[in-house]
Amino acid sequence: VASGAAAARAAIARGAPFGAVQLAVPAPGAPADVLAEAAAAGFGTLVHSVFGVEGSFAALRARAGADPGLRAMLGGAAGASDEVLARLLLERAFALNPGGVVLVSMFSATSRRRNLAVAAAPPPAGPSPLDRLPPPDRAA
């Protein structure tokens, strides 16, 4: 079932003939529990839109540009670079869906190299720094 969280939960509750769910990676701060529910039910999990459909990359870039505290949390001035933000979003997708598939479009040799390097690296220990951010509406 490829849709959103509600359709995924309905497929999990139904079971066969359904065996996998596909949905957009929840934006930082949004609930991601449907992925854990699917894995616990023995469903395959696929996530997509790591950077885009939910607006994660653009929102994170804008937030980092406006929030010195966020830039510091992400590693100082370099923390706001597109390269760092893209890496953090991709690492987070792998961490949220460790036993599943992460679908990522790669439109350039640069993004392909970056994404493959993140995929080949051991997953970071602990939660993503992005999941420690306050929701955007509560950011200072």
PDB file of C-alpha atoms in Angstrom, residues 39-125:
ATOM      1  CA  ALA A  39       7.904  -3.427  11.070  1.00  0.00           C
ATOM      2  CA  ALA A  40       6.425  -4.906  14.263  1.00  0.00           C
ATOM      3  CA  ALA A  41       3.598  -6.413  12.171  1.00  0.00           C
ATOM      4  CA  GLY A  42       6.135  -8.013   9.815  1.00  0.00           C
ATOM      5  CA  PHE A  43       5.402  -5.596   6.969  1.00  0.00           C
ATOM      6  CA  GLY A  44       8.048  -4.347   4.606  1.00  0.00           C
ATOM      7  CA  THR A  45       8.577  -0.601   4.733  1.00  0.00           C
ATOM      8  CA  LEU A  46       9.562   1.820   1.987  1.00  0.00           C
ATOM      9  CA  VAL A  47      10.002   5.546   2.452  1.00  0.00           C
ATOM     10  CA  HIS A  48      10.342   8.262  -0.158  1.00  0.00           C
ATOM     11  CA  SER A  49      10.496  12.042  -0.408  1.00  0.00           C
ATOM     12  CA  VAL A  50      13.483  12.332   1.912  1.00  0.00           C
ATOM     13  CA  PHE A  51      14.119  15.905   0.765  1.00  0.00           C
ATOM     14  CA  GLY A  52      10.979  17.117  -0.917  1.00  0.00           C
ATOM     15  CA  VAL A  53       7.292  16.245  -0.891  1.00  0.00           C
ATOM     16  CA  GLU A  54       6.819  17.049   2.780  1.00  0.00           C
ATOM     17  CA  GLY A  55       9.046  20.110   2.300  1.00  0.00           C
ATOM     18  CA  SER A  56      11.680  18.852   4.722  1.00  0.00           C
ATOM     19  CA  PHE A  57      14.738  20.226   2.954  1.00  0.00           C
ATOM     20  CA  ALA A  58      13.333  23.661   2.130  1.00  0.00           C
ATOM     21  CA  ALA A  59      11.828  24.072   5.604  1.00  0.00           C
ATOM     22  CA  LEU A  60      15.043  22.969   7.306  1.00  0.00           C
ATOM     23  CA  ARG A  61      17.149  25.287   5.128  1.00  0.00           C
ATOM     24  CA  ALA A  62      14.886  28.258   5.904  1.00  0.00           C
ATOM     25  CA  ARG A  63      14.825  27.441   9.595  1.00  0.00           C
ATOM     26  CA  ALA A  64      18.612  27.069   9.794  1.00  0.00           C
ATOM     27  CA  GLY A  65      19.063  30.369   7.967  1.00  0.00           C
ATOM     28  CA  ALA A  66      16.868  32.174  10.477  1.00  0.00           C
ATOM     29  CA  ASP A  67      17.918  30.418  13.687  1.00  0.00           C
ATOM     30  CA  PRO A  68      21.508  30.815  14.980  1.00  0.00           C
ATOM     31  CA  GLY A  69      20.762  28.303  17.744  1.00  0.00           C
ATOM     32  CA  LEU A  70      19.821  25.674  15.199  1.00  0.00           C
ATOM     33  CA  ARG A  71      22.953  26.378  13.149  1.00  0.00           C
ATOM     34  CA  ALA A  72      25.052  25.953  16.296  1.00  0.00           C
ATOM     35  CA  MET A  73      23.283  22.703  17.160  1.00  0.00           C
ATOM     36  CA  LEU A  74      23.969  21.402  13.657  1.00  0.00           C
ATOM     37  CA  GLY A  75      27.661  22.207  13.818  1.00  0.00           C
ATOM     38  CA  GLY A  76      28.135  25.941  13.611  1.00  0.00           C
ATOM     39  CA  ALA A  77      28.141  28.002  10.437  1.00  0.00           C
ATOM     40  CA  ALA A  78      28.763  24.901   8.314  1.00  0.00           C
ATOM     41  CA  GLY A  79      25.673  23.337   9.871  1.00  0.00           C
ATOM     42  CA  ALA A  80      23.467  25.373   7.583  1.00  0.00           C
ATOM     43  CA  SER A  81      25.112  24.230   4.340  1.00  0.00           C
ATOM     44  CA  ASP A  82      22.955  22.344   1.855  1.00  0.00           C
ATOM     45  CA  GLU A  83      25.436  19.459   1.958  1.00  0.00           C
ATOM     46  CA  VAL A  84      25.094  19.054   5.738  1.00  0.00           C
ATOM     47  CA  LEU A  85      21.313  19.443   5.714  1.00  0.00           C
ATOM     48  CA  ALA A  86      20.902  16.871   2.930  1.00  0.00           C
ATOM     49  CA  ARG A  87      23.178  14.411   4.753  1.00  0.00           C
ATOM     50  CA  LEU A  88      21.222  14.833   7.998  1.00  0.00           C
ATOM     51  CA  LEU A  89      17.884  14.268   6.262  1.00  0.00           C
ATOM     52  CA  LEU A  90      19.138  11.134   4.499  1.00  0.00           C
ATOM     53  CA  GLU A  91      20.747   9.746   7.666  1.00  0.00           C
ATOM     54  CA  ARG A  92      17.451  10.352   9.460  1.00  0.00           C
ATOM     55  CA  ALA A  93      15.516   8.435   6.776  1.00  0.00           C
ATOM     56  CA  PHE A  94      17.812   5.427   7.187  1.00  0.00           C
ATOM     57  CA  ALA A  95      17.508   5.643  10.978  1.00  0.00           C
ATOM     58  CA  LEU A  96      13.698   5.816  10.853  1.00  0.00           C
ATOM     59  CA  ASN A  97      13.481   2.862   8.452  1.00  0.00           C
ATOM     60  CA  PRO A  98      16.465   0.663   9.378  1.00  0.00           C
ATOM     61  CA  GLY A  99      15.072  -2.601   8.015  1.00  0.00           C
ATOM     62  CA  GLY A 100      13.337  -1.131   5.000  1.00  0.00           C
ATOM     63  CA  VAL A 101      13.987   0.643   1.747  1.00  0.00           C
ATOM     64  CA  VAL A 102      14.779   4.339   1.370  1.00  0.00           C
ATOM     65  CA  LEU A 103      13.944   5.626  -2.112  1.00  0.00           C
ATOM     66  CA  VAL A 104      16.012   8.649  -3.147  1.00  0.00           C
ATOM     67  CA  SER A 105      16.124  10.399  -6.503  1.00  0.00           C
ATOM     68  CA  MET A 106      19.637  11.304  -7.590  1.00  0.00           C
ATOM     69  CA  PHE A 107      19.686  13.919 -10.331  1.00  0.00           C
ATOM     70  CA  SER A 108      23.400  14.697 -10.422  1.00  0.00           C
ATOM     71  CA  ALA A 109      26.731  12.996  -9.950  1.00  0.00           C
ATOM     72  CA  THR A 110      27.235  15.087  -6.806  1.00  0.00           C
ATOM     73  CA  SER A 111      23.983  13.984  -5.174  1.00  0.00           C
ATOM     74  CA  ARG A 112      24.610  10.386  -6.239  1.00  0.00           C
ATOM     75  CA  ARG A 113      28.067  10.395  -4.601  1.00  0.00           C
ATOM     76  CA  ARG A 114      26.734  12.039  -1.439  1.00  0.00           C
ATOM     77  CA  ASN A 115      23.742   9.727  -1.114  1.00  0.00           C
ATOM     78  CA  LEU A 116      25.747   6.561  -1.782  1.00  0.00           C
ATOM     79  CA  ALA A 117      28.347   7.614   0.799  1.00  0.00           C
ATOM     80  CA  VAL A 118      25.640   8.091   3.430  1.00  0.00           C
ATOM     81  CA  ALA A 119      24.076   4.740   2.519  1.00  0.00           C
ATOM     82  CA  ALA A 120      27.432   2.953   2.826  1.00  0.00           C
ATOM     83  CA  ALA A 121      28.356   4.508   6.174  1.00  0.00           C
ATOM     84  CA  PRO A 122      27.433   2.911   9.482  1.00  0.00           C
ATOM     85  CA  PRO A 123      24.273   4.496  10.856  1.00  0.00           C
ATOM     86  CA  PRO A 124      24.876   7.286  13.364  1.00  0.00           C
ATOM     87  CA  ALA A 125      24.471   6.330  17.001  1.00  0.00           C
TER      88      ALA A 125
END
